[in-house]
């Protein structure tokens, strides 16, 4: 007789029951759903933290993108025996001069032509009033005056004043972010490779090699995107600016600068700038000149899409148009204009990292092409 009573073993069905519940098809589906929920919660937390600390995250991302674009210049200066600090300061000052020059061109040109544009806007508004009153829809002059009075009352109200205070706070945040961006950009230009090596200390072996590949691809993708887009934007700005100047549109110089800036927003940026130029031409000159401006914008956009983008951008931006539109929308919702500008290069960098995840020319296993994705080819093969 045994000294200690041992408990009887549990039935096999009782032990395997919970495991079996998670091993069948519904169990595997529930496991995947839990994994997806956990990933979404983590991503939502990261996005929320980034949006809450936007004064920090946005300047750091902008500095990273600019540093990636300027990295070849800094490397070239260092190879020609320019001291690291001097090379960094030279490139940083060059970037600041270009940005300051763009802002100065807008301010000076608008200041010089503001009175003419104001007079043209008053004339255009009066023409618009006459056109509205001649419509088949009954819109009286008193209704137009009431709408104008509503806008005037809003501008002089306390609500508009609170909005102005919010604008002052946004200006303070902008200046803070600008100073932070300049400081971070200096250190990225000077010690970017050393900073990346410090962040890779936890990795070793194949993990370290993968992290190095991903980092190199992200930097090359961001740099190639910014340099190619800047070249395309410069051509767009020169073409549209010269065209609207020949037509006689006022504020041609600031409009060309706006074209250059909005060209960094793919697909919709150049269109928005063209609409703005056409509206200025419509108000200042009339409908015929506005149509001419629209033709100039369409011609430049066709030149960009069919020639400049493939030649200057190459294979840097290998994203489908639908992905770009979704990324633009998400970036705009999360961070406004800044998000719209940065969303596409960040998406391109993420896709570039996926392309070298398992090797220099070997994408991640999940995202490797396993079959033909050309529907037309499949349809012809089935005939």
XYZ file of C-alpha atoms in Angstrom:
383
model
C 0.000 0.000 0.000
C 1.601 3.311 -0.958
C 2.458 5.785 1.788
C 1.173 8.765 -0.174
C -2.081 8.831 -2.045
C -1.592 10.043 -5.566
C -4.340 11.758 -7.469
C -5.702 9.962 -10.481
C -4.487 11.398 -13.832
C -6.941 13.591 -15.629
C -8.629 12.131 -18.663
C -6.916 12.798 -21.930
C -10.051 14.477 -23.246
C -10.087 16.948 -20.329
C -6.471 17.978 -20.917
C -6.759 18.202 -24.668
C -10.115 19.970 -24.635
C -8.910 23.577 -24.278
C -6.012 22.968 -26.663
C -8.321 21.429 -29.214
C -10.655 24.403 -28.963
C -7.791 26.673 -30.027
C -6.366 24.331 -32.649
C -9.374 23.949 -34.933
C -10.283 26.408 -37.684
C -12.285 28.747 -35.450
C -9.542 28.672 -32.822
C -6.905 29.637 -35.368
C -9.190 32.415 -36.629
C -9.662 33.694 -33.084
C -5.888 33.603 -32.530
C -5.276 35.641 -35.686
C -7.972 38.119 -34.665
C -6.354 38.578 -31.252
C -2.978 39.106 -32.896
C -4.431 41.687 -35.289
C -6.158 43.492 -32.414
C -2.935 43.613 -30.401
C -0.994 44.966 -33.394
C -3.667 47.600 -34.085
C -3.675 48.701 -30.446
C 0.127 49.072 -30.487
C 0.045 50.988 -33.787
C -2.764 53.225 -32.501
C -0.738 53.916 -29.354
C 2.329 54.834 -31.400
C 0.283 57.125 -33.674
C -1.398 58.752 -30.677
C 1.925 59.343 -28.946
C 3.456 60.726 -32.156
C 0.496 63.084 -32.732
C 0.545 64.222 -29.094
C 4.281 64.941 -29.328
C 4.037 66.375 -32.833
C 6.230 69.325 -31.830
C 9.019 66.749 -31.429
C 8.204 63.975 -33.906
C 7.524 66.141 -36.958
C 10.769 68.183 -36.706
C 12.759 64.976 -36.174
C 11.169 63.335 -39.241
C 11.734 66.440 -41.364
C 15.356 66.561 -40.218
C 15.756 62.868 -41.078
C 14.368 63.374 -44.592
C 16.529 66.445 -45.281
C 19.620 64.755 -43.831
C 19.035 61.729 -46.077
C 18.897 64.031 -49.098
C 22.020 65.966 -48.080
C 24.077 62.959 -46.953
C 25.872 62.547 -50.345
C 26.937 66.205 -50.251
C 28.374 65.870 -46.746
C 30.156 62.645 -47.719
C 31.630 64.286 -50.819
C 32.986 67.202 -48.780
C 34.521 64.841 -46.237
C 36.176 62.799 -48.964
C 37.811 66.004 -50.204
C 39.365 66.521 -46.758
C 36.924 69.129 -45.506
C 36.635 68.840 -41.702
C 33.435 67.180 -40.530
C 32.146 70.187 -38.600
C 32.822 72.589 -41.490
C 31.156 70.259 -44.013
C 28.120 69.920 -41.754
C 27.843 73.665 -41.169
C 28.225 74.401 -44.885
C 25.423 72.014 -45.859
C 23.199 73.183 -42.997
C 23.658 76.833 -43.940
C 22.923 75.967 -47.565
C 19.632 74.312 -46.586
C 18.644 77.252 -44.382
C 19.524 79.754 -47.113
C 17.341 77.924 -49.641
C 14.397 77.733 -47.228
C 14.814 81.371 -46.226
C 15.061 82.436 -49.858
C 11.767 80.713 -50.667
C 10.010 82.497 -47.803
C 11.588 85.830 -48.723
C 10.475 85.530 -52.350
C 6.886 84.915 -51.296
C 6.789 87.794 -48.790
C 8.513 90.376 -51.018
C 6.519 89.525 -54.150
C 3.200 89.562 -52.313
C 4.075 92.847 -50.609
C 4.996 94.517 -53.917
C 1.879 93.370 -55.793
C -0.653 93.202 -52.975
C -2.342 96.527 -53.821
C -2.857 95.526 -57.466
C -4.204 92.133 -56.467
C -6.515 93.754 -53.915
C -7.989 96.063 -56.558
C -8.411 93.133 -58.945
C -10.059 91.104 -56.193
C -12.559 93.919 -55.524
C -13.403 94.121 -59.231
C -13.702 90.351 -59.435
C -16.001 90.287 -56.406
C -18.241 92.911 -57.952
C -18.360 90.911 -61.203
C -19.211 87.815 -59.187
C -22.061 89.694 -57.499
C -23.462 90.732 -60.868
C -23.168 87.163 -62.178
C -24.915 85.734 -59.114
C -27.845 88.139 -59.366
C -28.318 87.170 -63.037
C -28.719 83.453 -62.313
C -32.100 81.745 -62.769
C -32.073 81.084 -59.030
C -33.588 83.943 -57.067
C -30.707 85.499 -55.117
C -31.396 89.109 -54.206
C -28.929 91.850 -53.464
C -30.066 91.964 -49.836
C -29.193 88.271 -49.379
C -25.686 88.929 -50.681
C -25.351 91.852 -48.258
C -26.555 89.659 -45.390
C -23.955 87.008 -46.223
C -21.230 89.677 -46.391
C -22.378 91.099 -43.044
C -22.253 87.604 -41.506
C -18.639 87.173 -42.569
C -17.755 90.655 -41.293
C -19.422 89.999 -37.944
C -17.507 86.746 -37.582
C -14.184 88.467 -38.267
C -14.915 91.084 -35.587
C -16.336 88.579 -33.087
C -14.708 87.054 -30.008
C -14.752 83.656 -31.697
C -12.424 84.923 -34.398
C -10.247 86.454 -31.683
C -9.933 83.095 -29.967
C -8.954 81.613 -33.303
C -6.292 84.296 -33.624
C -4.961 83.339 -30.181
C -4.858 79.714 -31.311
C -2.948 80.883 -34.367
C -0.449 82.658 -32.116
C 0.021 79.441 -30.145
C 0.516 77.531 -33.392
C 3.128 80.102 -34.435
C 4.995 79.566 -31.169
C 4.887 75.795 -31.703
C 6.140 76.293 -35.254
C 9.113 78.352 -34.106
C 9.915 75.780 -31.414
C 9.741 72.964 -33.938
C 11.873 74.946 -36.408
C 14.665 75.452 -33.857
C 14.484 71.775 -32.863
C 14.584 70.709 -36.520
C 17.707 72.803 -37.177
C 19.516 71.362 -34.145
C 18.522 67.771 -34.933
C 19.444 68.258 -38.599
C 22.924 69.425 -37.578
C 23.538 66.282 -35.532
C 22.034 64.008 -38.203
C 24.343 65.521 -40.808
C 27.386 65.370 -38.557
C 26.912 62.070 -36.707
C 24.142 60.250 -38.584
C 26.059 56.969 -39.146
C 27.326 56.966 -35.553
C 23.812 57.542 -34.202
C 22.508 54.634 -36.288
C 25.326 52.377 -35.076
C 24.479 53.287 -31.486
C 20.849 52.315 -32.064
C 21.987 48.972 -33.525
C 23.911 47.929 -30.413
C 21.229 45.421 -29.275
C 21.512 43.548 -32.605
C 24.124 41.027 -33.670
C 24.679 38.503 -36.432
C 21.897 38.271 -39.011
C 19.751 40.756 -37.096
C 22.510 43.361 -37.287
C 23.028 42.734 -41.012
C 19.288 43.119 -41.623
C 19.136 46.344 -39.630
C 22.080 47.741 -41.605
C 20.394 46.836 -44.915
C 17.134 48.414 -43.824
C 18.856 51.585 -42.621
C 20.854 51.985 -45.828
C 17.765 51.427 -47.980
C 15.661 53.889 -45.967
C 18.318 56.603 -46.241
C 18.830 56.024 -49.977
C 15.073 55.960 -50.633
C 14.365 59.140 -48.677
C 17.349 60.925 -50.213
C 16.516 59.860 -53.765
C 12.880 60.837 -53.299
C 13.676 64.318 -51.982
C 16.344 65.046 -54.617
C 14.188 63.759 -57.488
C 11.076 65.566 -56.266
C 13.044 68.799 -55.800
C 14.295 68.598 -59.394
C 10.788 67.933 -60.699
C 9.364 70.720 -58.530
C 11.974 73.176 -59.819
C 11.091 72.386 -63.437
C 7.361 72.706 -62.666
C 7.871 76.023 -60.892
C 9.996 77.458 -63.710
C 7.624 76.274 -66.430
C 4.420 77.440 -64.773
C 6.018 80.626 -63.433
C 7.345 81.697 -66.835
C 4.031 80.812 -68.483
C 1.829 82.815 -66.125
C 4.322 85.708 -66.195
C 4.008 85.847 -69.993
C 0.218 85.823 -69.679
C 0.506 88.719 -67.219
C -0.869 87.093 -64.087
C 0.021 89.085 -60.948
C 2.003 87.409 -58.169
C 3.720 85.162 -60.706
C 6.818 84.761 -58.531
C 5.048 83.704 -55.310
C 2.755 81.448 -57.332
C 5.838 79.766 -58.808
C 7.192 79.266 -55.283
C 3.849 77.765 -54.249
C 4.071 75.410 -57.224
C 7.545 74.352 -56.087
C 6.362 73.651 -52.539
C 3.143 71.838 -53.459
C 4.997 69.653 -55.973
C 6.265 67.694 -52.957
C 2.695 66.415 -52.534
C 2.305 63.769 -55.285
C -0.716 63.671 -57.593
C -2.729 66.461 -55.931
C -0.045 69.079 -55.223
C 0.536 70.352 -58.745
C -3.199 70.298 -59.456
C -3.931 72.419 -56.383
C -1.248 74.937 -57.347
C -2.642 75.099 -60.889
C -6.142 75.777 -59.579
C -4.778 78.581 -57.399
C -2.942 80.165 -60.352
C -6.069 79.892 -62.523
C -8.190 81.562 -59.821
C -5.739 84.447 -59.521
C -5.785 84.846 -63.322
C -9.591 84.725 -63.325
C -9.871 87.428 -60.671
C -7.120 89.648 -62.076
C -7.434 89.242 -65.861
C -10.558 87.360 -66.852
C -11.795 83.955 -68.022
C -9.741 83.789 -71.237
C -6.428 84.255 -69.454
C -7.567 81.792 -66.787
C -8.147 79.148 -69.461
C -4.688 79.863 -70.880
C -3.200 79.325 -67.409
C -5.100 76.041 -67.109
C -3.623 74.951 -70.441
C -0.109 75.850 -69.258
C -0.586 73.867 -66.043
C -1.909 70.833 -67.913
C 1.003 70.945 -70.369
C 3.597 71.138 -67.572
C 1.877 68.326 -65.662
C 1.922 66.106 -68.737
C 5.621 66.831 -69.231
C 6.241 65.957 -65.587
C 4.235 62.732 -65.584
C 5.481 61.335 -68.904
C 9.113 62.448 -68.890
C 10.472 64.054 -65.731
C 9.108 61.594 -63.171
C 10.417 58.434 -64.919
C 13.823 59.984 -65.697
C 14.554 61.880 -62.475
C 12.764 59.680 -59.949
C 13.648 56.347 -61.532
C 12.740 53.431 -59.278
C 12.888 55.440 -56.057
C 9.122 55.653 -55.618
C 7.752 52.211 -56.437
C 4.237 52.690 -55.036
C 0.880 52.253 -56.689
C -1.237 55.362 -57.166
C -3.934 53.993 -54.861
C -1.386 53.506 -52.066
C -0.173 57.079 -52.571
C -3.714 58.480 -52.357
C -4.517 56.503 -49.201
C -1.217 57.558 -47.639
C -1.845 61.199 -48.535
C -5.307 61.065 -46.985
C -4.082 59.426 -43.790
C -1.139 61.824 -43.488
C -3.388 64.849 -44.034
C -5.859 63.677 -41.388
C -3.117 63.002 -38.843
C -0.784 65.964 -39.423
C -2.343 68.332 -41.959
C -0.164 69.669 -44.767
C 2.986 68.411 -43.063
C 1.575 64.883 -42.971
C 0.615 65.111 -46.641
C 4.178 66.077 -47.561
C 5.886 63.424 -45.411
C 3.481 60.494 -45.804
C 4.573 59.398 -49.296
C 8.365 59.394 -48.702
C 7.824 57.512 -45.437
C 5.659 54.950 -47.239
C 8.306 54.607 -49.941
C 10.991 54.130 -47.279
C 8.903 51.466 -45.517
C 8.358 49.606 -48.793
C 12.078 49.850 -49.536
C 12.820 48.273 -46.146
C 10.471 45.402 -46.983
C 12.333 44.851 -50.272
C 15.650 44.133 -48.491
C 14.291 42.413 -45.379
C 15.693 38.944 -46.141
C 18.648 39.954 -48.310
C 20.070 42.677 -50.555
C 17.652 41.723 -53.347
C 15.304 39.476 -51.403
C 12.044 40.931 -50.039
C 10.367 39.688 -46.898
C 8.882 36.225 -47.401
C 5.316 37.432 -46.929
C 5.643 40.156 -49.611
C 7.472 38.213 -52.311
C 5.743 38.001 -55.668
C 4.405 34.454 -55.974
C 2.397 34.717 -59.170
C 1.711 37.061 -62.066
C -0.238 40.146 -60.999
C -1.098 41.244 -64.543
C -4.781 40.495 -65.084
C -4.545 41.167 -68.842
C -1.781 38.567 -69.218
C -3.849 36.002 -67.311
C -6.889 36.716 -69.475
C -4.880 36.233 -72.672
C -3.393 33.007 -71.319
C -6.847 31.581 -70.572
C -8.074 32.139 -74.134
